[in-house]
Short mmCIF file of C-alpha atoms in Angstrom, two decimals:
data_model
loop_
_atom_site.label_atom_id
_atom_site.label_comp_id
_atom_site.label_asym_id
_atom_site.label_seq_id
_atom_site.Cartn_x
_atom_site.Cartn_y
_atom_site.Cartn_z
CA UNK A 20 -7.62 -30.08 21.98
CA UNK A 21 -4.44 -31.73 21.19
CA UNK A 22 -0.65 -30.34 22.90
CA UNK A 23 0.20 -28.84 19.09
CA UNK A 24 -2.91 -26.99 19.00
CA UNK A 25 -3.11 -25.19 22.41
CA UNK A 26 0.18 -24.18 22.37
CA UNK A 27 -0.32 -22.38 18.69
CA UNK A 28 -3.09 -20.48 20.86
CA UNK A 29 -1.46 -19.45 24.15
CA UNK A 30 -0.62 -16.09 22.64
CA UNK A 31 -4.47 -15.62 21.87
CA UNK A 32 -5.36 -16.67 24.61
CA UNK A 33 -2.95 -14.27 26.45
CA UNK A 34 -4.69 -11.81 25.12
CA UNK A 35 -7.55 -13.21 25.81
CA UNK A 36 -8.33 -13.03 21.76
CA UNK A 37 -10.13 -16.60 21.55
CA UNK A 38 -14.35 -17.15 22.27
CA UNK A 39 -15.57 -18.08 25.25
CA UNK A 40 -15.87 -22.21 24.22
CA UNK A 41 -11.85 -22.37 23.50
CA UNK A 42 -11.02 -20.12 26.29
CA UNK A 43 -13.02 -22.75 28.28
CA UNK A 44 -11.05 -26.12 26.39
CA UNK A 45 -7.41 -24.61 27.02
CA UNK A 46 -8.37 -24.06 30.39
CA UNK A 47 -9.68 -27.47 30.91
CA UNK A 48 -6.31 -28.76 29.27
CA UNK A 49 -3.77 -26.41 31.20
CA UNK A 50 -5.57 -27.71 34.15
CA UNK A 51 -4.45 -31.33 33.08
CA UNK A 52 -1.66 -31.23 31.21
CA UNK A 53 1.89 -30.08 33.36
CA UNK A 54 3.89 -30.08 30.46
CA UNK A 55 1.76 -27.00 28.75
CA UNK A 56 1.10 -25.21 32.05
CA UNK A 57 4.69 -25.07 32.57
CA UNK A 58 4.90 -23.68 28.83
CA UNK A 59 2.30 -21.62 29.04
CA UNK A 60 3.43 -19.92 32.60
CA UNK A 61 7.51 -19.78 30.45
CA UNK A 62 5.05 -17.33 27.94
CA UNK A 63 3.45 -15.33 30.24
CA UNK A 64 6.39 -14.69 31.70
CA UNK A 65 8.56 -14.10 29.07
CA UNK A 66 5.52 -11.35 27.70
CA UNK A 67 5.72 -9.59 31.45
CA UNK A 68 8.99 -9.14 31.10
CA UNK A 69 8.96 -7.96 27.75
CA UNK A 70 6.40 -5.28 29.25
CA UNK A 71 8.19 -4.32 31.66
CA UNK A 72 11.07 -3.39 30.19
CA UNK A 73 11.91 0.63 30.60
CA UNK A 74 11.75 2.67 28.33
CA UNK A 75 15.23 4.13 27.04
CA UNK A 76 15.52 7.67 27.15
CA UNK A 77 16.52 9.19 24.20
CA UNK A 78 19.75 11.57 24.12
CA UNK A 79 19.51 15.13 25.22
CA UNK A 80 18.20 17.60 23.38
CA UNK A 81 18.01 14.92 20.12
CA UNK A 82 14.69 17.36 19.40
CA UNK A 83 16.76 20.24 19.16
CA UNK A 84 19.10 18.54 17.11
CA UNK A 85 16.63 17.50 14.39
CA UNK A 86 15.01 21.10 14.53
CA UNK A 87 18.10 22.71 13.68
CA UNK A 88 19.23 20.33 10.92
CA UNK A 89 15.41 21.27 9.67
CA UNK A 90 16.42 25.05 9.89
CA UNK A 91 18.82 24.35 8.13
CA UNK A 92 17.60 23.48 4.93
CA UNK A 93 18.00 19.23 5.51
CA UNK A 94 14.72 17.35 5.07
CA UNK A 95 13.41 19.82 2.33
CA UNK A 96 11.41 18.41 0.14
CA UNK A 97 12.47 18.11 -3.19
CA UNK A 98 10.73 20.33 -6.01
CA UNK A 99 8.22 17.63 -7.15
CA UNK A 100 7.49 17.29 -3.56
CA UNK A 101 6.82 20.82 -2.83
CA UNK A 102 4.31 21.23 -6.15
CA UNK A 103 2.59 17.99 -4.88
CA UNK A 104 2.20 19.74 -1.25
CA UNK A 105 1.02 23.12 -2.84
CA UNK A 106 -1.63 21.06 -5.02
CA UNK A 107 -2.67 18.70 -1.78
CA UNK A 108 -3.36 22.09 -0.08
CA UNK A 109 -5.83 23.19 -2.71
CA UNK A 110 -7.31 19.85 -3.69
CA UNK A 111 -7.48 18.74 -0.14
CA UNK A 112 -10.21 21.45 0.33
CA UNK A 113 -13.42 19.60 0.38
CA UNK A 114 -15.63 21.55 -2.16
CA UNK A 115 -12.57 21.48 -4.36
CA UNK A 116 -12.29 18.16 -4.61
CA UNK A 117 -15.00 17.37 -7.20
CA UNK A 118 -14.02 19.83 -9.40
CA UNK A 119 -10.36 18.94 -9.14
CA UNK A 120 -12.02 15.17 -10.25
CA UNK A 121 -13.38 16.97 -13.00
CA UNK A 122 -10.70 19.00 -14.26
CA UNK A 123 -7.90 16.08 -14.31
CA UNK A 124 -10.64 13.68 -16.28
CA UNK A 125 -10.85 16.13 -18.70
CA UNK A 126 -7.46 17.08 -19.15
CA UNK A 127 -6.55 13.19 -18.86
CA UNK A 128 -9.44 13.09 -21.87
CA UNK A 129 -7.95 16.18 -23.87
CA UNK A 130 -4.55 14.43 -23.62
CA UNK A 131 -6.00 10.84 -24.77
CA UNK A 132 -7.43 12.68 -27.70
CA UNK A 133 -4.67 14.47 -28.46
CA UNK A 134 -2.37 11.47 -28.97
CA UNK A 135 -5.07 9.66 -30.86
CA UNK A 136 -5.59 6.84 -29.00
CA UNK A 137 -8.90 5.18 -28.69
CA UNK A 138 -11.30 5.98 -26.05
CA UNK A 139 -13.35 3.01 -25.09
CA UNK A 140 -15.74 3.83 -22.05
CA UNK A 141 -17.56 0.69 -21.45
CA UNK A 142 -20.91 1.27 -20.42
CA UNK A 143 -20.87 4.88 -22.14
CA UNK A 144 -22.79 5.98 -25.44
CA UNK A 145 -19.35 5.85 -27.07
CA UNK A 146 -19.61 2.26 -26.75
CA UNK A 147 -22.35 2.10 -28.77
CA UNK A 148 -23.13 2.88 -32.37
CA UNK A 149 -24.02 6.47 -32.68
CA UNK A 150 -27.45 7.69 -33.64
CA UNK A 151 -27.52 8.42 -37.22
CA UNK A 152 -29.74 11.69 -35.93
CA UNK A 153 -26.71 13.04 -34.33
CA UNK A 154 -24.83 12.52 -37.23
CA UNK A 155 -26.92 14.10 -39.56
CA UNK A 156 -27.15 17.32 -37.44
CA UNK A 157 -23.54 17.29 -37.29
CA UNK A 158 -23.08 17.14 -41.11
CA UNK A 159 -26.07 19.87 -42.07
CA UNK A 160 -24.11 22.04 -39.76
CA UNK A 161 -21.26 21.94 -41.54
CA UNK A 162 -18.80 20.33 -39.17
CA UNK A 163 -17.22 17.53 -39.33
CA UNK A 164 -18.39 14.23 -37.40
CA UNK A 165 -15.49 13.34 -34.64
CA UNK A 166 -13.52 16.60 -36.03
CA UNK A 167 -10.70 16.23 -33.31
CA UNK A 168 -9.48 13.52 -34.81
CA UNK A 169 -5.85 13.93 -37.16
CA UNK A 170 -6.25 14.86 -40.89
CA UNK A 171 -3.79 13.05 -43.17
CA UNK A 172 -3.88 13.47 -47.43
CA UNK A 173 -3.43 10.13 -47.56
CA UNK A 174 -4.40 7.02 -45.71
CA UNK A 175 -1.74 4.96 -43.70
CA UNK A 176 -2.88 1.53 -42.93
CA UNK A 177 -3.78 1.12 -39.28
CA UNK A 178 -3.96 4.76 -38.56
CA UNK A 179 -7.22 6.89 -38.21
CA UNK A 180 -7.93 9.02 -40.88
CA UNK A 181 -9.44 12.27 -40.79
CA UNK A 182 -13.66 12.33 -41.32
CA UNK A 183 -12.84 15.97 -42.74
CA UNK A 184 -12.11 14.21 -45.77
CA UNK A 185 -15.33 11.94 -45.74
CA UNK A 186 -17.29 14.47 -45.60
CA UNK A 187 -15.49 16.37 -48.52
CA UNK A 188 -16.23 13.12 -49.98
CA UNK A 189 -20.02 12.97 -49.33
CA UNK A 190 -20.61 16.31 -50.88
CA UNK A 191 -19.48 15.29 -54.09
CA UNK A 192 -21.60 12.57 -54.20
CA UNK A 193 -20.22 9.84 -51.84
CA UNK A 194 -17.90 6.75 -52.13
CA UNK A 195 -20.10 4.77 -54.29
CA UNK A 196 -19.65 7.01 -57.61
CA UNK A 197 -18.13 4.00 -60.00
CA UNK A 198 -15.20 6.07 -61.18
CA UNK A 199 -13.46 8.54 -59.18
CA UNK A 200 -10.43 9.83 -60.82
CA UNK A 201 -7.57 11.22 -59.53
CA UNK A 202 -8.18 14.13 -56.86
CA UNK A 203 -11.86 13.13 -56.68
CA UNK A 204 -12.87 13.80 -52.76
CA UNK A 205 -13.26 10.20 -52.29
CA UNK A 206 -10.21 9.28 -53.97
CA UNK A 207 -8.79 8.08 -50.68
CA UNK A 208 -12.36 6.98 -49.24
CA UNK A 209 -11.53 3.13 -48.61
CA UNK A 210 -8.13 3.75 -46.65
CA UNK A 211 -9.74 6.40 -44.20
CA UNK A 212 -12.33 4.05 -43.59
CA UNK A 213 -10.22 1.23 -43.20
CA UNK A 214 -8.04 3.70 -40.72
CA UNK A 215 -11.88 4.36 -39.39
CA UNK A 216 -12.18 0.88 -38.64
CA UNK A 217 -9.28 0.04 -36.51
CA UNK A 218 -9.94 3.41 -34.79
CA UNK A 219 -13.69 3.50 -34.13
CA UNK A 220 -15.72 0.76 -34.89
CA UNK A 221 -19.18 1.58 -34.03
CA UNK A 222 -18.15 5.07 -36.28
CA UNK A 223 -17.37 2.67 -39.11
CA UNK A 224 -20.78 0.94 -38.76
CA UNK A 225 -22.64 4.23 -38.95
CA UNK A 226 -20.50 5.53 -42.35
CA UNK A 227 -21.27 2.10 -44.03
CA UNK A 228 -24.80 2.41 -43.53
CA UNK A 229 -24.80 5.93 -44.52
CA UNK A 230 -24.25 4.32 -48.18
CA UNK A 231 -27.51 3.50 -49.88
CA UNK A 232 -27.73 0.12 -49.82
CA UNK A 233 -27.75 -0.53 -53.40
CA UNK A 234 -23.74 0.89 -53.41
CA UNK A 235 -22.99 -0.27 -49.98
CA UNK A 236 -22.00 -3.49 -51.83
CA UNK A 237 -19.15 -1.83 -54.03
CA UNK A 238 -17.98 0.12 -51.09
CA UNK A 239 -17.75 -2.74 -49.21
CA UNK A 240 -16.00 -4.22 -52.00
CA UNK A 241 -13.40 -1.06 -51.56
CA UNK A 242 -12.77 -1.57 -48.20
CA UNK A 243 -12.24 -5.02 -48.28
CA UNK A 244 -9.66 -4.46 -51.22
CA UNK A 245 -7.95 -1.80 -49.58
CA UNK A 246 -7.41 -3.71 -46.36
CA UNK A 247 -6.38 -7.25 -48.07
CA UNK A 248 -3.99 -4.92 -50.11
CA UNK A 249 -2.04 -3.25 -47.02
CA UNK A 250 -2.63 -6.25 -44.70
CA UNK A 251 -4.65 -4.71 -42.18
CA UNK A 252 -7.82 -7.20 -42.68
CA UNK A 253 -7.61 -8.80 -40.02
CA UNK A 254 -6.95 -6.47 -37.65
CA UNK A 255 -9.92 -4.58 -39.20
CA UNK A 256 -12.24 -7.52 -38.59
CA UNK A 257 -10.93 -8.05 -34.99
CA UNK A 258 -11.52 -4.62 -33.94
CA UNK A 259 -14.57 -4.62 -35.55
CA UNK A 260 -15.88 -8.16 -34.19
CA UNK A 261 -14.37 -6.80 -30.78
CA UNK A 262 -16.84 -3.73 -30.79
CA UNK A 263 -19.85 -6.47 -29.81
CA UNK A 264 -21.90 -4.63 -31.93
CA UNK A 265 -24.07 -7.00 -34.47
CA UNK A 266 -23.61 -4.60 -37.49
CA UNK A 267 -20.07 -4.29 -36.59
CA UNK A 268 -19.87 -7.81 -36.60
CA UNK A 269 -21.35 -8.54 -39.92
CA UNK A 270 -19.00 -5.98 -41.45
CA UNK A 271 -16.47 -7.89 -39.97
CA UNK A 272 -17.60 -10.91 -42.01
CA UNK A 273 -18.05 -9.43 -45.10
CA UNK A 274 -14.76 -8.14 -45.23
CA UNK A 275 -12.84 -11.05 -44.26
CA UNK A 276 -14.89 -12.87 -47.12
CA UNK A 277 -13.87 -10.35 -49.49
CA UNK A 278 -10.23 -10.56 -48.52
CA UNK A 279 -10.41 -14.47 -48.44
CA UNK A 280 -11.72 -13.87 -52.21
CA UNK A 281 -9.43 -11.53 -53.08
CA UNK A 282 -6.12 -13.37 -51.69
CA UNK A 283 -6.97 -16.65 -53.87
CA UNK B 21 -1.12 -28.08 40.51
CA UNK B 22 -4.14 -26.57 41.77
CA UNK B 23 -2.62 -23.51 42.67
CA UNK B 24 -1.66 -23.04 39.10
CA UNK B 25 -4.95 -23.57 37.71
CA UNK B 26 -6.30 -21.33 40.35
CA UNK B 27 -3.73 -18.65 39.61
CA UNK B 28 -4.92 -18.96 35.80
CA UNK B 29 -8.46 -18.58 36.43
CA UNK B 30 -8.55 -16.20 38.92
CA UNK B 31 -5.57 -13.96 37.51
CA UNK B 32 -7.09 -14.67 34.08
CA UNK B 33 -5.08 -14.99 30.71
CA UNK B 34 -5.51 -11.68 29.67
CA UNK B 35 -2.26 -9.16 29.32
CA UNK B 36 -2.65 -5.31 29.00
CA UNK B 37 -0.61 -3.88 26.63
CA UNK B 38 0.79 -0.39 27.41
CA UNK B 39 -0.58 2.73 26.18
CA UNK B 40 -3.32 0.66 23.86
CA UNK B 41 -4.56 3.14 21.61
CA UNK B 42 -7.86 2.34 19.93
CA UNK B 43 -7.83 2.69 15.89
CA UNK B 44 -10.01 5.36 14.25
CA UNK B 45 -10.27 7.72 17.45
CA UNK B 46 -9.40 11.19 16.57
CA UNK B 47 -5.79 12.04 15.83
CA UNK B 48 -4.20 13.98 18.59
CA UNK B 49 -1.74 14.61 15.85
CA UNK B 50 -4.36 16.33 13.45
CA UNK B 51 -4.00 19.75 14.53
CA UNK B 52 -0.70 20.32 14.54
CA UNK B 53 -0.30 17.95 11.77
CA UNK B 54 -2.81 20.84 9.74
CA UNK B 55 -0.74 23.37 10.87
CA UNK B 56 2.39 21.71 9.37
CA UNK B 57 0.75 21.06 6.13
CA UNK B 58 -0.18 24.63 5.79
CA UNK B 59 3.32 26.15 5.86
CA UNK B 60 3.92 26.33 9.50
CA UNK B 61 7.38 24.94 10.51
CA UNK B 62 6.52 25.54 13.94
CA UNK B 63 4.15 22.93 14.61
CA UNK B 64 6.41 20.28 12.60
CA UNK B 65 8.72 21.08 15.58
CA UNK B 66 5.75 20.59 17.65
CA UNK B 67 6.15 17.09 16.04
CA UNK B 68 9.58 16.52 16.72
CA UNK B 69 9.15 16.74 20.31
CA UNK B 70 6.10 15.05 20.74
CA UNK B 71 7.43 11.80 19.30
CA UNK B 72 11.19 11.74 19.40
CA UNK B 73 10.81 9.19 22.65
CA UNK B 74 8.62 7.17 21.27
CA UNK B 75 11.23 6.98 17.67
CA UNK B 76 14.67 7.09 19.56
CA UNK B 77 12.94 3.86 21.63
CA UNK B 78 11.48 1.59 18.92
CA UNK B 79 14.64 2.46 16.32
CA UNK B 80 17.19 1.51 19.51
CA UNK B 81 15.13 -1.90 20.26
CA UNK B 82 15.00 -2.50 16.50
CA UNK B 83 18.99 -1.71 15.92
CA UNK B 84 20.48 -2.32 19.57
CA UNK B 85 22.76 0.63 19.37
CA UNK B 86 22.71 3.89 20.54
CA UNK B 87 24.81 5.57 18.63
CA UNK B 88 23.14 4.40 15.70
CA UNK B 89 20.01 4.75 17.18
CA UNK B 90 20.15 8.47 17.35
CA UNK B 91 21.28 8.72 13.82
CA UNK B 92 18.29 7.11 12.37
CA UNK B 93 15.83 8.81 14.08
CA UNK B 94 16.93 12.12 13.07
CA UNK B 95 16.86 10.75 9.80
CA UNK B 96 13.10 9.37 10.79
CA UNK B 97 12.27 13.18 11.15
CA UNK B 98 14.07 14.37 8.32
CA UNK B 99 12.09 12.25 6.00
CA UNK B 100 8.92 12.45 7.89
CA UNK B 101 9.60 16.14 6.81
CA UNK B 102 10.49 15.65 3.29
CA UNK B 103 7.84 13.17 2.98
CA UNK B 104 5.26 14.68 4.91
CA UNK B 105 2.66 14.71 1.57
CA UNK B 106 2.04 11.59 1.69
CA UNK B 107 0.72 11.37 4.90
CA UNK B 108 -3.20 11.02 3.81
CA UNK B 109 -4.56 10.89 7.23
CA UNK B 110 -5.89 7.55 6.64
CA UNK B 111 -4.50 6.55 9.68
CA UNK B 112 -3.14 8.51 12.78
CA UNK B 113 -0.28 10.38 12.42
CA UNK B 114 1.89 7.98 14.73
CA UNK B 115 1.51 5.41 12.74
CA UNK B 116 2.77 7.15 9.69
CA UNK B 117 5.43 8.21 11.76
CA UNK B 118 6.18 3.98 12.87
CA UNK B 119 5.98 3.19 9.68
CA UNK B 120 8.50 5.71 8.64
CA UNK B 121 10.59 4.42 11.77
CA UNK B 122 10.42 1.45 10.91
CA UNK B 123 11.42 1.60 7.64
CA UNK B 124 14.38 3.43 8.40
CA UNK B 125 15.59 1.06 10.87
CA UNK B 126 15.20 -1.70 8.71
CA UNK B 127 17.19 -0.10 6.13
CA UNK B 128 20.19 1.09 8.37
CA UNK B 129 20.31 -2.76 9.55
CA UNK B 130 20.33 -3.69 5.83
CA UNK B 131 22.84 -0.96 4.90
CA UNK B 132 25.30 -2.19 8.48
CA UNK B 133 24.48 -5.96 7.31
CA UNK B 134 22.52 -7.89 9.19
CA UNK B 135 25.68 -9.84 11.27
CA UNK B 136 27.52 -6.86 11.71
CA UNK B 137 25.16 -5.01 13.31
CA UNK B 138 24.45 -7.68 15.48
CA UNK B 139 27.89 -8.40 16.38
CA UNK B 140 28.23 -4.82 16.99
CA UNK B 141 25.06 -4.98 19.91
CA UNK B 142 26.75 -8.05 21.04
CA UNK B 143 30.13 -6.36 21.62
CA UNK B 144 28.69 -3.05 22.37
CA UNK B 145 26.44 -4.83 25.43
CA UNK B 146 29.19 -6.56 26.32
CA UNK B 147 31.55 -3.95 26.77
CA UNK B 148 29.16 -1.35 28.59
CA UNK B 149 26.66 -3.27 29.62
CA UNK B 150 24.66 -0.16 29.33
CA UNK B 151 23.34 -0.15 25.76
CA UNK B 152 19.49 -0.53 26.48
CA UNK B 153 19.19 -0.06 30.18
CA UNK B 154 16.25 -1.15 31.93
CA UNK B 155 15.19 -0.65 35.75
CA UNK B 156 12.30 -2.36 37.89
CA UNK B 157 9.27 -1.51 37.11
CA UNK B 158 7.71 -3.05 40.21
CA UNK B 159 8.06 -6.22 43.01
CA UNK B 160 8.05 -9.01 40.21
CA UNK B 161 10.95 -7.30 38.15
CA UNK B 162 12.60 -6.36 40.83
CA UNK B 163 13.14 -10.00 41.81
CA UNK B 164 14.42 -10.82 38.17
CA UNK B 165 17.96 -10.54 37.77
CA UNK B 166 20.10 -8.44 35.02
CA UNK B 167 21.64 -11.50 33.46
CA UNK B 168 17.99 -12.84 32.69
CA UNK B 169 16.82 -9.04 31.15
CA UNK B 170 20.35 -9.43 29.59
CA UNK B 171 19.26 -12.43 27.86
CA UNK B 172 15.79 -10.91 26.73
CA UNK B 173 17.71 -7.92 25.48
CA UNK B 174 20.11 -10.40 23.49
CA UNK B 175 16.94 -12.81 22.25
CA UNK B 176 15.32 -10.12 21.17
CA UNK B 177 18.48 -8.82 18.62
CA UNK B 178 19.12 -11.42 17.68
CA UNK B 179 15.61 -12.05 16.40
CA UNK B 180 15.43 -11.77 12.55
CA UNK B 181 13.31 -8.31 11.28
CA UNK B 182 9.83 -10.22 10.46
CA UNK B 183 9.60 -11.55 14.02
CA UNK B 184 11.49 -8.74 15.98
CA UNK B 185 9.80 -6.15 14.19
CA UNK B 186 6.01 -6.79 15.52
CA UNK B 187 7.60 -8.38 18.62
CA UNK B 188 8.91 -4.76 19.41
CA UNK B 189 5.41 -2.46 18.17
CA UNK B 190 3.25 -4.94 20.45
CA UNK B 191 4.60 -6.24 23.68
CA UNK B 192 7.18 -2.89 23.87
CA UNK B 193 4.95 -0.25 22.10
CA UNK B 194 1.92 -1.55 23.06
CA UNK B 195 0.70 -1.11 19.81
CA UNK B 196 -3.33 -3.01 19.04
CA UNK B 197 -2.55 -5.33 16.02
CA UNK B 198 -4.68 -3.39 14.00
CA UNK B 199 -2.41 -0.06 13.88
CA UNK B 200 0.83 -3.06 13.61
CA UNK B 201 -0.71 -4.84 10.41
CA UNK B 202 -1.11 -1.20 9.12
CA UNK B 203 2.56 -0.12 10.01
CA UNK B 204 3.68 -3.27 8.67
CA UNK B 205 1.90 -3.84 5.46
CA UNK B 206 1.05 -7.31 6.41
CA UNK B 207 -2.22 -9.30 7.41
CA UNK B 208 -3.17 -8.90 10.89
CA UNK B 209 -3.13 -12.72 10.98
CA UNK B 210 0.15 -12.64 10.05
CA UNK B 211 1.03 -10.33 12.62
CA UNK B 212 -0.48 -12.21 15.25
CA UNK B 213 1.17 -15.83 14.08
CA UNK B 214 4.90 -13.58 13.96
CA UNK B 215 4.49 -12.39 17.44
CA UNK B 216 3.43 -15.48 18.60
CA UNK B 217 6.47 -17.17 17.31
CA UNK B 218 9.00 -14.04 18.25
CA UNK B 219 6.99 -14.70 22.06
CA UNK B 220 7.70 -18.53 21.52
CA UNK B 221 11.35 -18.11 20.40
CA UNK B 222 12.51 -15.57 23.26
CA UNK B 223 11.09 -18.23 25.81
CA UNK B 224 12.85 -20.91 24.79
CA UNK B 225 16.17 -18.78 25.02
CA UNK B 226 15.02 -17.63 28.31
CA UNK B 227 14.13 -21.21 29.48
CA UNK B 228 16.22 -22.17 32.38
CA UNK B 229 14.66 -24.48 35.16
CA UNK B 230 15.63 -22.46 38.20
CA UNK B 231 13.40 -20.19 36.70
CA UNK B 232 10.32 -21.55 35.64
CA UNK B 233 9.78 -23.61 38.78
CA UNK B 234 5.51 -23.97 39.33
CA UNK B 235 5.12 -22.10 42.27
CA UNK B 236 5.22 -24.62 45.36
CA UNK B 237 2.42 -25.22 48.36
#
């Protein structure tokens, strides 16, 4: 053990905060070396000192002072504060607390919802495609698949569009009717779905295949259209190709094909 | 030579802090630190008193002034008060409450400027020679005299905040690293390496060879 090193250690070994083996080395060094014992003895003493210091004592009464500033109103917590204590004081009760977990995801959820924005869980079965089954049970009940979603008349590119709509759509006979005329239920059918697809990818997926697959080809043909035409393609495809789904994926293709086709 | 070693091996390196508290024993605090959070005033008083000493002492070695000294630790209690939810008993209470010190001292010596203030101790020690009064605490201090306690007093001031700070907490408070990394915010490592150099620093002021002689045969 070199001079530089030993004396970067004296503190721990002050403290006796070192293993036995370099405990052992600095001792064998202080024992040679003058120049560190004499450094080593300038620490010790130095931290003695420090220890023994007294201890000030503090005004009189300073206690009573700060008690009857606190009676007076000072150090009140402000009104945020004082909601934040009140809720601490329920939530802080143990068999509270997983229901209080509960009750701010959900209200966190209700809020995401609310505002629209996508809700991605990874690892959840909303990452996934949804069973068709579920689907189906939704729409021979009569309500509408993802109903909390916003319903629009028409379709805004890059917003989510209201399956409402698409299912008013389906009744009549579904996207893939070759003329639809104006106010026909699937009038606006490509722009929701295109609004679908930047929303809720693995949704999109499952209302594609719900076209037979002899149409799917002309509604894919819609979509595409639709999306080259308001310039939301490519973010289309991305989300799409983002959702890691293989379906989703191929979609994405197909549509960026179509728009390459349709831009020349 | 000998004698030194001797005095080394058989005294041995190791140096008791005072009042060492051991981390994640049960809060004395927690009781009254309940009662608080449940709407009783009377056991945030309970508060006040228990720890003003401990406050008024770490805010006066951190600032070196009475006066303002006194002014800051009411203001440590005040927002220990006003900040009391956010106290998550993740640590003791007294460490909440050094950490709240601490913060508040740092902040008054930021708000004085750091030269002021220390021309202020400077002037202030020099004048009354009082400021942070010390007595012997047994046969070895006893022998010491005021100007070299002086100069410990005025090394330690004039330290900057990083190295005073932990300095202070551990060889005044007695504080185990553990609770002074927490108080901090900073790697225990860290702590450790300041202190050493804050340790290192204050000797070299103190250095004189009168009084490091090696004891003699």
């Amino acid at each position: 053990m070199n001079h530089e090193e030993l004396r970067r250690r004296l503190s721990a070994y002050l403290e006796a905060d070192l293993a036995a083996g370099e405990r052992a080395r600095i001792e064998e060094h202080l024992a040679g070396c003058p120049e560190c014992r004499r450094e080593y003895l300038e620490l010790r003493h130095t931290v003695d000192l420090l220890r023994g210091l007294l201890e000030p004592e503090p005004p009189l009464d300073l206690a009573g002072r700060v008690i009857a500033r606190l009676r007076e109103g000072e150090g009140r917590p402000g009104v945020v504060a004082r909601c934040r204590v009140r809720v601490s004081r329920i939530v802080d009760l143990p068999w509270l607390r997983p229901m209080a977990t509960v009750a701010l995801a959900l209200g966190a959820l209700a809020i995401l919802r609310g505002l629209d924005l996508p809700l991605e869980i990874p690892g959840s079965r909303r990452s996934g495609v949804t069973p068709r089954s579920e689907i189906a049970a939704e729409r021979s009940a009569g309500r509408p698949f993802r109903a909390s979603r916003s319903v629009g008349s028409a379709a805004k590119p890059g917003s989510s569009e209201a399956v409402p709509p698409l299912l008013a759509c389906l009744r009549a006979g579904g996207p893939a009717r070759p003329e639809l005329g104006p106010g026909d239920p699937c009038e606006h059918w490509d722009s929701w779905m295109v609004g679908l697809g930047m929303h809720d990818a693995p949704a999109f997926v499952v209302e594609v295949e719900a076209v037979p697959p002899p149409a799917r080809e002309r509604v894919l043909g819609r979509i595409g259209d639709f999306a080259t035409r308001s310039g939301s393609a490519p973010l289309l495809a991305g989300t799409l190709r983002s959702a890691g789904d293989p379906r989703a994926t191929r979609l994405a293709n197909r549509i960026e094909r179509i728009s390459a086709l349709s831009t020349r | 030579m000998a004698l030194v070693a001797q005095e080394i091996l058989e005294r041995g390196p190791v140096l008791r802090s005072r009042g060492e508290a051991a981390l994640g024993a049960v809060d004395p605090d927690g009781e009254l630190v309940e009662r608080w959070r449940a709407g009783d005033e009377v056991a945030f008083e309970a508060l006040v008193r228990r720890h003003e000493r401990r406050v008024y002492r770490l805010v006066l070695r951190l600032l070196g002034n009475r006066e303002e000294a006194e002014d800051v630790a009411q203001e440590v209690f005040l927002n220990l008060h006003r900040s009391g939810h956010r106290f998550r008993k993740e640590a003791l209470f007294s460490t909440f409450v050094y950490r709240v010190a601490v913060n508040a001292a740092h902040n008054r010596r930021r708000s004085l400027g750091r030269l002021r203030a220390r021309l202020e101790g400077l002037t202030l020690r020099q004048a009354t020679g009082d400021d942070l009064p010390y007595a012997p605490r047994g046969p070895e201090d006893s022998i010491l005299g005021g100007e070299l306690r002086a100069q410990l007093e005025r090394g330690i001031l004039e330290l900057g905040d990083a190295l005073r700070t932990p300095l202070v907490l551990r060889d005044i408070e007695g504080l185990p690293y553990a609770e002074i990394s927490s108080i901090l915010g900073v790697a225990e490592g860290t702590v450790k390496s300041r202190i050493h150099r804050a340790r290192q620093a204050l000797r070299r002021q103190l250095r004189s060879p009168r009084d490091w002689e090696e004891p003699q045969r």
